[in-house]
Every structure is written in structure tokens, then in C-alpha cells.
Amino acid sequence: MGQRLNRCLDVPVALPPLRRRLLLLFIMLFLWLYMFYSCAGSCAGLTTRGSPAPPRAAPPLPGEPSEESSLEEQRAAPDAGSPISSFFNGSGTKRLPQAIIIGVKKGGTRALLEFLRVHPDVRAVGAEPHFFDRNYERGLAWYRELMPRTLEGQITMEKTPSYFVTKEAPARISSMSKGTKLIVVVRDPVTRAISDYTQTLSKKPDIPTFESLTFKNRTTGLIDTSWSAIQIGIYAKHLENWLLHFPIGQILFVSGERLISDPAGELGRVQDFLGLKRIITDKHFYFNKTKGFPCLKKAEGSSKPHCLGKTKGRTHPDIDQEVVQRLRDFYRPFNMKFYQMTGQDFGWD
């Protein structure tokens, strides 16, 4: 039997017994490693097939445009990579998020998340989980399974902009962990409303004009605050709900405008807030004149420049300037109150 094995492995019989045993041991170790790495690929496939189903798409509320996400958000999620890299990336623990980007829609949340994912100590979900507004009944165990694995010292994050305007979200997040750090990306509410409308218009070209949706009665100038595009921008009202459950110092407010004009500066504030070393700096960005916003020189897990998709930075339609001015007048007292509550002047007036 031993002689047949020697012939199959081409081991010279003339070798001294000790050398022959060492050579056989080396060959067996090589075969074991080969089988181990082959198995790693199969295990990765099994893990993928057994992963939890993605968040269910819930129908939008009446009069509210549907969330732009699924396809683009899934494309933004990190690739699985090769079987061997998947095997080694499987180390770590799935944890509930220690930080959440809770808003606001069309404020720059996707840009902030993509910029943050450059940091080696940040691990984030690509797609929006919508757990605290649409999938809460699925439970925290389901939510945890959506999270990426993290090592000691790394931060788990997710972003779902609709949390900021969801009445139940603050209490639910507080129930999960009172220490959760919250990030809100805010933007001039008038510009944000027009951007929101532009997104809906790209999907439903036959919707009424922005001007007609803005007013309950244009003659009287009464603003329709039931329209989500207008309602989201009343930041002070929504913030009051969050302050019932979280101290103001536990919420960071990021300027959507400064995220474009000075991304490194805003990312510096975010890294400080999260207790991270300032690794993301000016060297990570370049300004794309065509798109009109900054892009990453190197995205997470890639050596190539990366800009947000074509659905970001759409050209806004021309809006009647009288309507724009009426909206600015409407938002002004809410903006002033928001500045007082946050201790920051965002310069929208």
C-alpha cells in the first residue's frame, strides 16, 4: 500500500525515511489547503443563499413619491468578492448599528454614506433597511442580520432618510439603544423640495406642476403642508419629536451645502462625532464639474474614481420665482427655530 502511494505521488523510494516522511507531509498539507480553499467558495455560496430576504418595498403614502432606492442602493452595496476573500471577510460579528443617518431625503445622505465608507473603521449597509419605519414588525434579530460583520473598534452604520419624518422612529431607535448616534443631513428646504419634485417628475412625467402642488390655494398663497415635498423641510417640527428621546448632543447636523463645497471639512466633523481618527481628508476628493459635486478619487474596495449615479445631480426644472419666494417666506420662521435648536446657522436666508 505504501509503495503504491509513493508511486502515485512520485516520491523517490531511495530518499531517506525522514526526508520521505517530510515530503509526504508537505504534499498532504498542500492538498489539505487546496481542499480548504475550495470549500471556502462553497460555504460562501451557501451563506449567500441562506441570507435574510431584502427589505420589503412598501407602497408610498398617498401624495408621497416613492423612495428612489432599490436598484441604485443595491448597486452601491459592496461586492462579495472572490471565495477566498469572502471567507476571510466573514470574520467579525454582526452588531446592531451604533450610528444611523436618519435624514433627510434629498439632503445628501447617499453622498455622506459613500464618503464615510472609505474609512477603514466604518462598515455600513448599502441598501436602506427601512427597519424603523416599514419593517419594525420583523424584529431586531432580522435587522441585525442585515448588518455587515465588524471587528472590534469598527462602527456599524446604516442610513434611511425617511426615519427623520417618521413619528415612531425616535422611540423605536431609543428602545434599541439610547446611546445610538444620529446624523441628519439638512439642506435649504426650498431647494430640497424642488429636488424631491424633480426626482418624482423623472418617474412620473405627467404629474402636476410644482407650482400647483405647492399651494392649497394659489390665490390666497396658502402653502399645502400635507404635500411631503413641503412637509419634510419643516425641520424644527420633526426635530422636536427626536428631542423627546435623544439629547441634542447625540445628534449631528451636517450641512448638505457644505458637503458639496467642503466635503473634507464636513467629513472631519462627522469623524470626530463618531469618535474616529480623521482619515478621510481633502486627498480623497475631486470636484466633478459636469455633475456639480465632489466625487471620490478612490471608492471603498476600488482603485478607480467614483461618482454617485446618474440619478444624483439631476437638472431642476424652472420654477416660478414668485413661488420660490413665497416658499422662502414660509420656511423662514421654521428655519430660525431650527437654527436656535441646533446652535447652527445654515445660511438659508
CSV table of N, CA, C and O in Angstrom, one decimal, residues 169-280:
chain,number,residue,atom,x,y,z
A,169,ALA,N,-40.2,56.5,14.8
A,169,ALA,CA,-38.8,56.1,14.7
A,169,ALA,C,-38.0,56.5,16.0
A,169,ALA,O,-37.2,55.7,16.4
A,170,PRO,N,-38.1,57.7,16.5
A,170,PRO,CA,-37.2,58.0,17.7
A,170,PRO,C,-37.4,57.1,18.9
A,170,PRO,O,-36.4,56.6,19.4
A,171,ALA,N,-38.6,56.8,19.2
A,171,ALA,CA,-38.9,55.9,20.3
A,171,ALA,C,-38.4,54.5,20.0
A,171,ALA,O,-37.8,53.8,20.9
A,172,ARG,N,-38.5,54.0,18.8
A,172,ARG,CA,-38.0,52.7,18.4
A,172,ARG,C,-36.5,52.6,18.5
A,172,ARG,O,-36.0,51.6,18.9
A,173,ILE,N,-35.8,53.6,18.0
A,173,ILE,CA,-34.4,53.6,18.0
A,173,ILE,C,-33.9,53.7,19.4
A,173,ILE,O,-32.9,53.0,19.8
A,174,SER,N,-34.5,54.5,20.2
A,174,SER,CA,-34.1,54.7,21.6
A,174,SER,C,-34.3,53.3,22.4
A,174,SER,O,-33.5,53.0,23.2
A,175,SER,N,-35.4,52.6,22.0
A,175,SER,CA,-35.7,51.3,22.6
A,175,SER,C,-34.6,50.3,22.3
A,175,SER,O,-34.2,49.5,23.1
A,176,MET,N,-34.0,50.4,21.1
A,176,MET,CA,-32.9,49.5,20.7
A,176,MET,C,-31.7,49.9,21.5
A,176,MET,O,-31.0,49.0,22.0
A,177,SER,N,-31.3,51.2,21.5
A,177,SER,CA,-30.2,51.7,22.2
A,177,SER,C,-30.2,53.2,22.4
A,177,SER,O,-30.3,53.9,21.4
A,178,LYS,N,-30.3,53.6,23.7
A,178,LYS,CA,-30.3,55.0,24.0
A,178,LYS,C,-29.0,55.7,23.6
A,178,LYS,O,-29.0,56.9,23.4
A,179,GLY,N,-28.0,55.0,23.4
A,179,GLY,CA,-26.7,55.6,23.0
A,179,GLY,C,-26.4,55.7,21.5
A,179,GLY,O,-25.3,56.1,21.1
A,180,THR,N,-27.4,55.3,20.7
A,180,THR,CA,-27.2,55.4,19.3
A,180,THR,C,-26.9,56.8,18.8
A,180,THR,O,-27.6,57.8,19.2
A,181,LYS,N,-25.9,57.0,18.0
A,181,LYS,CA,-25.5,58.3,17.5
A,181,LYS,C,-26.3,58.6,16.2
A,181,LYS,O,-26.4,57.7,15.3
A,182,LEU,N,-26.9,59.7,16.1
A,182,LEU,CA,-27.8,60.1,15.0
A,182,LEU,C,-27.2,61.2,14.1
A,182,LEU,O,-26.6,62.1,14.7
A,183,ILE,N,-27.3,61.0,12.8
A,183,ILE,CA,-26.7,62.0,11.9
A,183,ILE,C,-27.9,62.5,11.0
A,183,ILE,O,-28.6,61.6,10.4
A,184,VAL,N,-28.1,63.8,10.8
A,184,VAL,CA,-29.1,64.4,10.0
A,184,VAL,C,-28.4,65.3,8.9
A,184,VAL,O,-27.7,66.2,9.3
A,185,VAL,N,-28.6,65.0,7.7
A,185,VAL,CA,-28.0,65.9,6.6
A,185,VAL,C,-29.2,66.8,6.2
A,185,VAL,O,-30.2,66.3,5.7
A,186,VAL,N,-29.0,68.1,6.4
A,186,VAL,CA,-30.1,69.0,6.0
A,186,VAL,C,-29.6,69.9,4.9
A,186,VAL,O,-28.4,70.1,4.7
A,187,ARG,N,-30.6,70.5,4.2
A,187,ARG,CA,-30.3,71.3,3.0
A,187,ARG,C,-31.4,72.3,2.9
A,187,ARG,O,-32.5,72.2,3.5
A,188,ASP,N,-31.1,73.5,2.3
A,188,ASP,CA,-32.1,74.5,2.1
A,188,ASP,C,-33.4,73.9,1.8
A,188,ASP,O,-33.6,73.2,0.8
A,189,PRO,N,-34.5,74.0,2.6
A,189,PRO,CA,-35.7,73.3,2.4
A,189,PRO,C,-36.4,73.6,1.1
A,189,PRO,O,-37.1,72.8,0.5
A,190,VAL,N,-36.2,74.8,0.5
A,190,VAL,CA,-36.8,75.1,-0.8
A,190,VAL,C,-36.1,74.3,-1.9
A,190,VAL,O,-36.8,73.7,-2.7
A,191,THR,N,-34.8,74.3,-1.9
A,191,THR,CA,-34.0,73.6,-2.9
A,191,THR,C,-34.3,72.1,-2.7
A,191,THR,O,-34.4,71.4,-3.7
A,192,ARG,N,-34.4,71.6,-1.5
A,192,ARG,CA,-34.7,70.2,-1.2
A,192,ARG,C,-36.1,69.8,-1.7
A,192,ARG,O,-36.2,68.8,-2.3
A,193,ALA,N,-37.1,70.7,-1.6
A,193,ALA,CA,-38.4,70.4,-2.1
A,193,ALA,C,-38.4,70.3,-3.6
A,193,ALA,O,-39.0,69.4,-4.2
A,194,ILE,N,-37.7,71.2,-4.3
A,194,ILE,CA,-37.6,71.2,-5.7
A,194,ILE,C,-36.9,69.9,-6.2
A,194,ILE,O,-37.2,69.3,-7.2
A,195,SER,N,-35.8,69.5,-5.5
A,195,SER,CA,-35.1,68.3,-5.8
A,195,SER,C,-36.0,67.1,-5.6
A,195,SER,O,-35.9,66.1,-6.4
A,196,ASP,N,-36.8,67.1,-4.6
A,196,ASP,CA,-37.7,66.0,-4.3
A,196,ASP,C,-38.7,65.9,-5.5
A,196,ASP,O,-39.0,64.8,-6.0
A,197,TYR,N,-39.2,67.0,-5.9
A,197,TYR,CA,-40.2,67.0,-7.0
A,197,TYR,C,-39.5,66.6,-8.3
A,197,TYR,O,-40.1,65.8,-9.1
A,198,THR,N,-38.3,67.0,-8.5
A,198,THR,CA,-37.5,66.6,-9.7
A,198,THR,C,-37.4,65.1,-9.8
A,198,THR,O,-37.5,64.5,-10.9
A,199,GLN,N,-37.1,64.5,-8.7
A,199,GLN,CA,-37.0,63.0,-8.6
A,199,GLN,C,-38.3,62.3,-9.0
A,199,GLN,O,-38.3,61.4,-9.8
A,200,THR,N,-39.4,62.8,-8.5
A,200,THR,CA,-40.7,62.2,-8.8
A,200,THR,C,-41.1,62.5,-10.3
A,200,THR,O,-41.6,61.6,-11.0
A,201,LEU,N,-40.7,63.7,-10.8
A,201,LEU,CA,-41.0,64.0,-12.2
A,201,LEU,C,-40.3,63.1,-13.1
A,201,LEU,O,-40.8,62.8,-14.2
A,202,SER,N,-39.1,62.7,-12.8
A,202,SER,CA,-38.3,61.8,-13.7
A,202,SER,C,-39.0,60.4,-13.8
A,202,SER,O,-38.8,59.7,-14.8
A,203,LYS,N,-39.8,60.1,-12.8
A,203,LYS,CA,-40.5,58.8,-12.8
A,203,LYS,C,-41.9,58.9,-13.4
A,203,LYS,O,-42.5,58.0,-13.9
A,204,LYS,N,-42.5,60.1,-13.1
A,204,LYS,CA,-43.9,60.3,-13.5
A,204,LYS,C,-44.0,61.6,-14.2
A,204,LYS,O,-44.4,62.7,-13.6
A,205,PRO,N,-43.7,61.7,-15.5
A,205,PRO,CA,-43.7,62.9,-16.2
A,205,PRO,C,-45.0,63.7,-16.3
A,205,PRO,O,-45.1,64.8,-16.6
A,206,ASP,N,-46.1,62.9,-16.0
A,206,ASP,CA,-47.5,63.6,-16.1
A,206,ASP,C,-48.0,64.1,-14.8
A,206,ASP,O,-49.2,64.5,-14.8
A,207,ILE,N,-47.2,64.2,-13.8
A,207,ILE,CA,-47.7,64.8,-12.5
A,207,ILE,C,-47.9,66.3,-12.7
A,207,ILE,O,-47.3,66.9,-13.6
A,208,PRO,N,-48.7,66.9,-11.8
A,208,PRO,CA,-49.0,68.3,-11.9
A,208,PRO,C,-47.7,69.1,-11.7
A,208,PRO,O,-46.7,68.6,-11.2
A,209,THR,N,-47.7,70.4,-12.0
A,209,THR,CA,-46.6,71.3,-11.9
A,209,THR,C,-46.2,71.5,-10.4
A,209,THR,O,-47.1,71.3,-9.5
A,210,PHE,N,-45.0,71.8,-10.2
A,210,PHE,CA,-44.5,72.1,-8.8
A,210,PHE,C,-45.3,73.2,-8.2
A,210,PHE,O,-45.7,73.2,-7.0
A,211,GLU,N,-45.6,74.3,-9.0
A,211,GLU,CA,-46.4,75.4,-8.5
A,211,GLU,C,-47.8,75.0,-8.0
A,211,GLU,O,-48.2,75.5,-7.0
A,212,SER,N,-48.4,74.1,-8.8
A,212,SER,CA,-49.8,73.8,-8.4
A,212,SER,C,-49.8,72.9,-7.2
A,212,SER,O,-50.8,72.9,-6.4
A,213,LEU,N,-48.8,72.1,-7.0
A,213,LEU,CA,-48.7,71.2,-5.8
A,213,LEU,C,-48.3,72.0,-4.5
A,213,LEU,O,-48.6,71.5,-3.4
A,214,THR,N,-47.7,73.1,-4.7
A,214,THR,CA,-47.2,73.9,-3.6
A,214,THR,C,-48.3,74.5,-2.7
A,214,THR,O,-48.2,74.6,-1.5
A,215,PHE,N,-49.4,74.9,-3.4
A,215,PHE,CA,-50.4,75.7,-2.8
A,215,PHE,C,-51.7,74.9,-2.6
A,215,PHE,O,-52.1,74.2,-3.5
A,216,LYS,N,-52.4,75.1,-1.5
A,216,LYS,CA,-53.8,74.7,-1.4
A,216,LYS,C,-54.6,75.6,-2.2
A,216,LYS,O,-55.6,75.1,-2.8
A,217,ASN,N,-54.3,76.8,-2.2
A,217,ASN,CA,-55.0,77.9,-3.0
A,217,ASN,C,-54.0,78.9,-3.3
A,217,ASN,O,-53.5,79.7,-2.5
A,218,ARG,N,-53.6,79.0,-4.6
A,218,ARG,CA,-52.6,79.9,-5.0
A,218,ARG,C,-53.0,81.3,-4.9
A,218,ARG,O,-52.2,82.2,-4.6
A,219,THR,N,-54.3,81.6,-5.0
A,219,THR,CA,-54.8,83.0,-4.9
A,219,THR,C,-54.5,83.5,-3.5
A,219,THR,O,-54.1,84.7,-3.3
A,220,THR,N,-54.8,82.7,-2.5
A,220,THR,CA,-54.6,83.1,-1.1
A,220,THR,C,-53.1,82.9,-0.7
A,220,THR,O,-52.7,83.5,0.3
A,221,GLY,N,-52.4,82.1,-1.4
A,221,GLY,CA,-51.0,81.9,-1.1
A,221,GLY,C,-50.8,80.9,0.1
A,221,GLY,O,-49.7,80.8,0.6
A,222,LEU,N,-51.8,80.1,0.4
A,222,LEU,CA,-51.8,79.1,1.5
A,222,LEU,C,-51.0,77.9,1.0
A,222,LEU,O,-51.3,77.2,0.1
A,223,ILE,N,-49.8,77.7,1.7
A,223,ILE,CA,-48.9,76.5,1.3
A,223,ILE,C,-49.6,75.2,1.8
A,223,ILE,O,-50.1,75.1,2.9
A,224,ASP,N,-49.5,74.2,0.9
A,224,ASP,CA,-50.0,72.9,1.2
A,224,ASP,C,-49.0,72.1,2.0
A,224,ASP,O,-48.1,71.4,1.4
A,225,THR,N,-49.0,72.1,3.3
A,225,THR,CA,-48.0,71.4,4.1
A,225,THR,C,-48.3,69.9,4.2
A,225,THR,O,-47.5,69.1,4.8
A,226,SER,N,-49.4,69.4,3.6
A,226,SER,CA,-49.6,68.0,3.6
A,226,SER,C,-48.8,67.3,2.5
A,226,SER,O,-48.7,66.1,2.5
A,227,TRP,N,-48.3,68.1,1.5
A,227,TRP,CA,-47.5,67.6,0.4
A,227,TRP,C,-46.1,67.2,1.1
A,227,TRP,O,-45.5,68.1,1.7
A,228,SER,N,-45.7,66.0,0.9
A,228,SER,CA,-44.5,65.5,1.6
A,228,SER,C,-43.3,66.4,1.2
A,228,SER,O,-42.4,66.6,2.0
A,229,ALA,N,-43.2,66.8,-0.1
A,229,ALA,CA,-42.1,67.6,-0.5
A,229,ALA,C,-41.9,68.9,0.3
A,229,ALA,O,-40.8,69.4,0.6
A,230,ILE,N,-43.0,69.5,0.7
A,230,ILE,CA,-43.0,70.7,1.6
A,230,ILE,C,-42.8,70.3,3.1
A,230,ILE,O,-42.1,70.9,3.8
A,231,GLN,N,-43.6,69.3,3.5
A,231,GLN,CA,-43.6,68.9,4.9
A,231,GLN,C,-42.3,68.4,5.4
A,231,GLN,O,-41.9,68.7,6.6
A,232,ILE,N,-41.5,67.7,4.6
A,232,ILE,CA,-40.2,67.2,5.1
A,232,ILE,C,-39.3,68.4,5.5
A,232,ILE,O,-38.5,68.3,6.5
A,233,GLY,N,-39.4,69.5,4.8
A,233,GLY,CA,-38.5,70.7,5.1
A,233,GLY,C,-38.8,71.5,6.3
A,233,GLY,O,-38.0,72.4,6.6
A,234,ILE,N,-39.8,71.1,7.0
A,234,ILE,CA,-40.1,71.8,8.3
A,234,ILE,C,-39.3,71.1,9.4
A,234,ILE,O,-39.8,70.4,10.3
A,235,TYR,N,-38.0,71.3,9.3
A,235,TYR,CA,-37.1,70.5,10.2
A,235,TYR,C,-37.3,70.7,11.7
A,235,TYR,O,-37.2,69.7,12.4
A,236,ALA,N,-37.6,71.9,12.1
A,236,ALA,CA,-37.8,72.2,13.5
A,236,ALA,C,-38.9,71.3,14.1
A,236,ALA,O,-38.8,70.8,15.2
A,237,LYS,N,-40.0,71.1,13.3
A,237,LYS,CA,-41.1,70.3,13.8
A,237,LYS,C,-40.7,68.9,14.0
A,237,LYS,O,-41.1,68.3,15.0
A,238,HIS,N,-40.0,68.3,13.1
A,238,HIS,CA,-39.6,66.9,13.2
A,238,HIS,C,-38.5,66.7,14.3
A,238,HIS,O,-38.6,65.7,15.0
A,239,LEU,N,-37.6,67.7,14.4
A,239,LEU,CA,-36.6,67.6,15.5
A,239,LEU,C,-37.2,67.6,16.9
A,239,LEU,O,-36.7,66.9,17.7
A,240,GLU,N,-38.3,68.3,17.1
A,240,GLU,CA,-38.9,68.3,18.4
A,240,GLU,C,-39.3,66.9,18.8
A,240,GLU,O,-39.1,66.5,20.0
A,241,ASN,N,-39.7,66.1,17.9
A,241,ASN,CA,-40.1,64.7,18.2
A,241,ASN,C,-38.8,63.9,18.6
A,241,ASN,O,-38.9,63.0,19.5
A,242,TRP,N,-37.7,64.1,18.0
A,242,TRP,CA,-36.5,63.4,18.3
A,242,TRP,C,-35.9,63.8,19.7
A,242,TRP,O,-35.4,63.0,20.4
A,243,LEU,N,-36.1,65.1,20.0
A,243,LEU,CA,-35.5,65.6,21.3
A,243,LEU,C,-36.3,65.1,22.5
A,243,LEU,O,-35.9,65.2,23.6
A,244,LEU,N,-37.5,64.4,22.3
A,244,LEU,CA,-38.2,63.8,23.3
A,244,LEU,C,-37.5,62.5,23.8
A,244,LEU,O,-37.7,62.0,24.9
A,245,HIS,N,-36.6,62.0,22.9
A,245,HIS,CA,-36.0,60.7,23.2
A,245,HIS,C,-34.4,60.7,23.2
A,245,HIS,O,-33.8,59.8,23.7
A,246,PHE,N,-33.9,61.8,22.6
A,246,PHE,CA,-32.4,61.9,22.5
A,246,PHE,C,-32.0,63.3,22.8
A,246,PHE,O,-32.6,64.3,22.4
A,247,PRO,N,-30.8,63.4,23.5
A,247,PRO,CA,-30.3,64.8,23.8
A,247,PRO,C,-29.7,65.4,22.5
A,247,PRO,O,-29.3,64.6,21.6
A,248,ILE,N,-29.7,66.7,22.4
A,248,ILE,CA,-29.3,67.3,21.2
A,248,ILE,C,-27.8,67.0,20.9
A,248,ILE,O,-27.4,67.0,19.7
A,249,GLY,N,-27.0,66.8,21.9
A,249,GLY,CA,-25.6,66.4,21.7
A,249,GLY,C,-25.4,65.1,21.1
A,249,GLY,O,-24.3,64.8,20.7
A,250,GLN,N,-26.4,64.3,21.0
A,250,GLN,CA,-26.3,63.0,20.4
A,250,GLN,C,-26.7,63.0,18.9
A,250,GLN,O,-26.7,61.9,18.3
A,251,ILE,N,-27.0,64.1,18.4
A,251,ILE,CA,-27.4,64.3,17.0
A,251,ILE,C,-26.5,65.3,16.3
A,251,ILE,O,-26.3,66.4,16.8
A,252,LEU,N,-25.9,64.8,15.2
A,252,LEU,CA,-25.0,65.7,14.4
A,252,LEU,C,-25.8,66.2,13.2
A,252,LEU,O,-26.4,65.4,12.5
A,253,PHE,N,-25.7,67.5,13.0
A,253,PHE,CA,-26.4,68.1,11.8
A,253,PHE,C,-25.4,68.4,10.8
A,253,PHE,O,-24.5,69.3,11.0
A,254,VAL,N,-25.4,67.8,9.6
A,254,VAL,CA,-24.5,68.0,8.5
A,254,VAL,C,-25.1,68.9,7.5
A,254,VAL,O,-26.3,68.7,7.1
A,255,SER,N,-24.4,69.9,7.0
A,255,SER,CA,-24.9,70.8,6.0
A,255,SER,C,-24.7,70.2,4.6
A,255,SER,O,-23.6,69.8,4.2
A,256,GLY,N,-25.9,70.0,3.9
A,256,GLY,CA,-25.8,69.4,2.6
A,256,GLY,C,-25.1,70.3,1.6
A,256,GLY,O,-24.4,69.8,0.7
A,257,GLU,N,-25.2,71.7,1.9
A,257,GLU,CA,-24.4,72.6,1.0
A,257,GLU,C,-22.9,72.5,1.2
A,257,GLU,O,-22.1,72.5,0.3
A,258,ARG,N,-22.5,72.4,2.5
A,258,ARG,CA,-21.1,72.3,2.8
A,258,ARG,C,-20.5,71.0,2.4
A,258,ARG,O,-19.3,70.8,2.2
A,259,LEU,N,-21.4,70.0,2.4
A,259,LEU,CA,-20.9,68.6,1.9
A,259,LEU,C,-20.5,68.7,0.5
A,259,LEU,O,-19.7,67.9,0.0
A,260,ILE,N,-21.0,69.7,-0.3
A,260,ILE,CA,-20.6,69.8,-1.7
A,260,ILE,C,-19.4,70.8,-1.8
A,260,ILE,O,-18.5,70.5,-2.5
A,261,SER,N,-19.5,71.9,-1.0
A,261,SER,CA,-18.4,72.9,-1.2
A,261,SER,C,-17.2,72.6,-0.4
A,261,SER,O,-16.1,72.9,-0.8
A,262,ASP,N,-17.3,71.8,0.7
A,262,ASP,CA,-16.2,71.4,1.6
A,262,ASP,C,-16.4,70.1,2.2
A,262,ASP,O,-16.6,69.9,3.4
A,263,PRO,N,-16.4,69.0,1.3
A,263,PRO,CA,-16.7,67.7,1.8
A,263,PRO,C,-15.7,67.2,2.9
A,263,PRO,O,-16.1,66.6,3.9
A,264,ALA,N,-14.4,67.5,2.8
A,264,ALA,CA,-13.4,67.1,3.8
A,264,ALA,C,-13.7,67.7,5.1
A,264,ALA,O,-13.6,67.1,6.2
A,265,GLY,N,-14.1,69.0,5.1
A,265,GLY,CA,-14.5,69.7,6.3
A,265,GLY,C,-15.6,69.1,7.1
A,265,GLY,O,-15.6,68.9,8.3
A,266,GLU,N,-16.7,68.8,6.3
A,266,GLU,CA,-17.9,68.2,6.9
A,266,GLU,C,-17.6,66.7,7.4
A,266,GLU,O,-18.0,66.3,8.4
A,267,LEU,N,-16.8,66.0,6.6
A,267,LEU,CA,-16.4,64.7,7.0
A,267,LEU,C,-15.5,64.7,8.2
A,267,LEU,O,-15.6,63.7,9.0
A,268,GLY,N,-14.7,65.7,8.4
A,268,GLY,CA,-13.9,65.9,9.6
A,268,GLY,C,-14.8,65.9,10.8
A,268,GLY,O,-14.6,65.3,11.9
A,269,ARG,N,-15.9,66.7,10.7
A,269,ARG,CA,-16.9,66.9,11.9
A,269,ARG,C,-17.5,65.5,12.1
A,269,ARG,O,-17.7,65.1,13.3
A,270,VAL,N,-17.9,64.8,11.1
A,270,VAL,CA,-18.6,63.5,11.3
A,270,VAL,C,-17.6,62.5,11.9
A,270,VAL,O,-18.0,61.8,12.8
A,271,GLN,N,-16.4,62.5,11.5
A,271,GLN,CA,-15.4,61.5,12.1
A,271,GLN,C,-15.2,61.8,13.5
A,271,GLN,O,-15.1,60.9,14.4
A,272,ASP,N,-15.1,63.1,13.9
A,272,ASP,CA,-15.0,63.5,15.3
A,272,ASP,C,-16.2,63.0,16.1
A,272,ASP,O,-16.1,62.5,17.2
A,273,PHE,N,-17.4,63.3,15.6
A,273,PHE,CA,-18.6,62.9,16.2
A,273,PHE,C,-18.7,61.4,16.5
A,273,PHE,O,-19.2,61.0,17.6
A,274,LEU,N,-18.2,60.6,15.5
A,274,LEU,CA,-18.3,59.2,15.7
A,274,LEU,C,-17.1,58.6,16.5
A,274,LEU,O,-17.0,57.4,16.7
A,275,GLY,N,-16.2,59.5,16.9
A,275,GLY,CA,-15.0,59.0,17.6
A,275,GLY,C,-14.0,58.3,16.8
A,275,GLY,O,-13.2,57.5,17.3
A,276,LEU,N,-13.9,58.7,15.5
A,276,LEU,CA,-13.0,58.1,14.6
A,276,LEU,C,-11.8,59.0,14.3
A,276,LEU,O,-11.9,60.2,14.4
A,277,LYS,N,-10.7,58.3,14.0
A,277,LYS,CA,-9.5,59.1,13.6
A,277,LYS,C,-9.8,59.8,12.3
A,277,LYS,O,-10.4,59.2,11.4
A,278,ARG,N,-9.3,61.0,12.1
A,278,ARG,CA,-9.6,61.8,10.9
A,278,ARG,C,-8.7,61.2,9.7
A,278,ARG,O,-7.6,61.7,9.5
A,279,ILE,N,-9.2,60.2,9.0
A,279,ILE,CA,-8.5,59.6,7.9
A,279,ILE,C,-9.0,60.2,6.6
A,279,ILE,O,-8.2,60.3,5.7
A,280,ILE,N,-10.3,60.5,6.5
A,280,ILE,CA,-10.9,61.0,5.2
A,280,ILE,C,-10.6,62.5,5.2
A,280,ILE,O,-11.0,63.3,6.0
